[in-house]
Coordinates of C-alpha atoms in Angstrom, one line a residue:
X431 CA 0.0 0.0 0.0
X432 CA 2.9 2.0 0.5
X433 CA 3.9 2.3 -3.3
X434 CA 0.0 3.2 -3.7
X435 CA 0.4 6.3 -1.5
X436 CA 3.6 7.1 -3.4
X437 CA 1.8 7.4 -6.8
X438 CA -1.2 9.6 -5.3
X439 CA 1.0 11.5 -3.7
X440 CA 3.5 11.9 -6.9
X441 CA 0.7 12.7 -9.1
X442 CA -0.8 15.2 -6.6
X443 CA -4.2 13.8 -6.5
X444 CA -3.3 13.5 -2.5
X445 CA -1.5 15.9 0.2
X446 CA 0.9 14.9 2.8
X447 CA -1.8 15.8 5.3
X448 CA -4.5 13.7 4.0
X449 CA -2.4 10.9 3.7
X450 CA -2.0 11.0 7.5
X451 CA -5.4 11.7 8.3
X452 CA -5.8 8.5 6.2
X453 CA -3.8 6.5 8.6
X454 CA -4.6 8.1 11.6
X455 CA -8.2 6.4 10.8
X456 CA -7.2 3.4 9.3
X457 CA -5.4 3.0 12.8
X458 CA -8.4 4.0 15.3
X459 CA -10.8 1.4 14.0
X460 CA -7.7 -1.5 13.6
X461 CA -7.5 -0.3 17.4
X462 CA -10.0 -1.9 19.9
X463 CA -12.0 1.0 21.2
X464 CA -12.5 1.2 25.1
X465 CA -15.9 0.4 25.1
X466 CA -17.9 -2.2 23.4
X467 CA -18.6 -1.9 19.5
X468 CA -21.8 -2.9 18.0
X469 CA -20.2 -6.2 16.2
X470 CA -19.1 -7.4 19.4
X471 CA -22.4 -6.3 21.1
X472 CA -24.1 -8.5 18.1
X473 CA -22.1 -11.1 18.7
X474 CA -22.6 -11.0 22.4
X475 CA -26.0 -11.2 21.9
X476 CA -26.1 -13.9 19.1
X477 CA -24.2 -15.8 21.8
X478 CA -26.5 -15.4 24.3
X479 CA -29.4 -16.7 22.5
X480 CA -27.4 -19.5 21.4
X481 CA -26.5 -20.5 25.1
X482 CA -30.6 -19.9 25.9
X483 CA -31.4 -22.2 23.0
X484 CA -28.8 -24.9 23.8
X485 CA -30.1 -24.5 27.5
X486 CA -33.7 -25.1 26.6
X487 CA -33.1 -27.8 24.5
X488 CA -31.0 -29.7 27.5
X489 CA -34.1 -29.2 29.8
X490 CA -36.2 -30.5 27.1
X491 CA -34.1 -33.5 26.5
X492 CA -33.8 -33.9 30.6
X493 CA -37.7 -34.1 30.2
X494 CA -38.0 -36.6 27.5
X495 CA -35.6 -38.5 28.8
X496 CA -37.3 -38.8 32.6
X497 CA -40.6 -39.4 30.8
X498 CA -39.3 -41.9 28.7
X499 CA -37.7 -43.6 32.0
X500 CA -41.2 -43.3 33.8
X501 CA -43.1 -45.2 31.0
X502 CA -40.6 -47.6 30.7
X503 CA -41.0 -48.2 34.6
X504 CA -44.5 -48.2 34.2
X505 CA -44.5 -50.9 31.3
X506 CA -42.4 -53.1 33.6
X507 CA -45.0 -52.8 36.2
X508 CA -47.5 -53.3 33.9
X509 CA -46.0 -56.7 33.2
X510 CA -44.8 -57.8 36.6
X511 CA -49.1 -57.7 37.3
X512 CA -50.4 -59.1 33.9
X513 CA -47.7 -62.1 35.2
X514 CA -47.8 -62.7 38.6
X515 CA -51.9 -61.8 39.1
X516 CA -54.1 -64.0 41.0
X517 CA -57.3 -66.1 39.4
X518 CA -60.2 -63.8 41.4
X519 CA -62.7 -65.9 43.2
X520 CA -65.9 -64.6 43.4
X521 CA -67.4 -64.5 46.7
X522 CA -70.0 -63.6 48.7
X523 CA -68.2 -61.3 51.1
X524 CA -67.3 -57.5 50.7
X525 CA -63.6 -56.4 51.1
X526 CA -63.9 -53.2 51.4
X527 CA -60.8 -50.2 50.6
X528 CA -59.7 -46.7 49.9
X529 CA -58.3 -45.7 46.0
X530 CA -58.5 -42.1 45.5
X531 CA -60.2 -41.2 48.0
X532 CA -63.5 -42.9 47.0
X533 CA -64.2 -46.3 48.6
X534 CA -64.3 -49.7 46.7
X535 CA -65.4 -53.2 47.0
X536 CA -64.5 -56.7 46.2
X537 CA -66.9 -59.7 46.4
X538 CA -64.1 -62.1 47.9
X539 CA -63.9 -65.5 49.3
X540 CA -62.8 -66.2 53.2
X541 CA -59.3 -67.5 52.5
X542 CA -58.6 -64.6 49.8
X543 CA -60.1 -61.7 51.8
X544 CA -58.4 -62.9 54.8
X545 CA -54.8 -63.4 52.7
X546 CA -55.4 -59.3 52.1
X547 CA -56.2 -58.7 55.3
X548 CA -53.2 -60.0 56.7
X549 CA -50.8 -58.4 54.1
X550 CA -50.1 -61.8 51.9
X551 CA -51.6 -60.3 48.9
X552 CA -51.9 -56.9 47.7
X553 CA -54.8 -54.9 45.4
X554 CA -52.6 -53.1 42.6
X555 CA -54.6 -51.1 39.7
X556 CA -54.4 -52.4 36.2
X557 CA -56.6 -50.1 33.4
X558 CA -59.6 -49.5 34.7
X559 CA -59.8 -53.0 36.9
X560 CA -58.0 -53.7 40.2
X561 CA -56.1 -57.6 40.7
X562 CA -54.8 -59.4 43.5
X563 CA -50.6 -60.1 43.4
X564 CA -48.6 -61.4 45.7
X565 CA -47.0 -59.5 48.3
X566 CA -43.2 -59.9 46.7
X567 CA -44.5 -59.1 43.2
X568 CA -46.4 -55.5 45.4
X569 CA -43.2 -54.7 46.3
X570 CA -41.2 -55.1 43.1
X571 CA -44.4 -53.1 41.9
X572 CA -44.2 -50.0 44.3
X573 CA -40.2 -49.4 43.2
X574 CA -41.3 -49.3 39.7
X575 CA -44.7 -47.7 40.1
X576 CA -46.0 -46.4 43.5
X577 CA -48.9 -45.5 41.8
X578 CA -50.4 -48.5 40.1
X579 CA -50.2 -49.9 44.3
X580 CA -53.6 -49.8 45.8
X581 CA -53.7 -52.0 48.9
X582 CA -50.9 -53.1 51.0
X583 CA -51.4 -54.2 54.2
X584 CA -48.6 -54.7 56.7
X585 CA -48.1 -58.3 57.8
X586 CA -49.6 -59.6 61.1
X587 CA -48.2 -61.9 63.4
X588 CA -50.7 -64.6 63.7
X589 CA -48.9 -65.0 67.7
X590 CA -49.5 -61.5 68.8
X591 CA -48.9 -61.9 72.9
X592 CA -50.9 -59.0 74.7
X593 CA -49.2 -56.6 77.0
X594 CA -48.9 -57.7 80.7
X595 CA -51.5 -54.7 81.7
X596 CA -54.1 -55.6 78.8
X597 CA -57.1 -56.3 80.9
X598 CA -58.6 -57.9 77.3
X599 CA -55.9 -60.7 77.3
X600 CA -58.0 -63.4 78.9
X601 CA -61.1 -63.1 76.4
X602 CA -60.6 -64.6 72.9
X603 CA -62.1 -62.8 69.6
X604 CA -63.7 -64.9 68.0
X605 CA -62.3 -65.9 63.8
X606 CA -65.8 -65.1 62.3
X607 CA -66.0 -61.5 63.4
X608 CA -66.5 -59.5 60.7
X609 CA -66.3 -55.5 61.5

């Protein structure tokens, strides 16, 4: 560029002192100004939406990935009670429970209702139904699904000793009390 400035200024189409203010400008914008120029504010703020739209689109993959885990845990416990659920024998008396708040009944036979009552078997929803599993197969349920788990009863020691100061201990209740 220097042989340019040469000719214009040999040929007189250019001053000494225009030359200079030439450079002096040239300089100033090769310099970085103090404060911030518009490319770089541009940039800045191309940037920043880049960083908003990668960070949107990790939550979003976070999200699809946790739904994706919870139907996947809900199709296992969908198949751990279309396996392991009991043949229901219909009965002629009520089992009554709580699911939702509302209250429900099951026309049950002694040895099943009792087997509920006593925490062997557990009522787990399936659709729009309810079935009977067995207790280990409720558990393995309740890690996958805690909400497909209707009715689980602790398990009751069949040898329950009263406290010394019980004054009930000495009278018996009888098996075929039904409350």
């Amino acid at each position: 560029m220097a042989g340019l400035r040469d000719q214009l200024l040999k040929s007189g189409l250019v001053n000494e002192k225009q030359v200079k203010k030439a450079q002096r400008e040239k300089h100033k914008e090769q310099r970085a100004p103090h404060g911030k120029p518009v490319a770089s504010e541009q940039q800045q703020s191309l940037q920043q939406r880049q960083a908003e739209k990668q960070e949107r689109d990790r939550q979003l993959n976070q999200q699809r990935r946790e739904e994706s885990e919870r139907r996947a845990l809900a199709a296992q416990a969908r198949q751990l009670i279309e396996a392991h659920r009991l043949a229901r024998i219909e009965g002629e008396l009520p089992f009554h429970f709580n699911d939702g708040g509302k209250v429900k009944r099951l026309l049950l036979d002694s040895r099943t209702r009792d087997q509920l009552a006593n925490g062997l078997l557990a009522i787990v929803r399936l659709d729009a139904g309810y079935e009977m599993v067995p207790r280990e197969t409720a558990e393995k349920i309740r890690q996958r699904d805690p909400a497909a788990l209707v009715l689980l009863n602790e398990p009751t020691a069949r040898d329950h000793q009263p406290a010394a100061d019980d004054p009930y201990a000495a009278y018996q209740i009888p098996d075929d009390l039904v409350w």
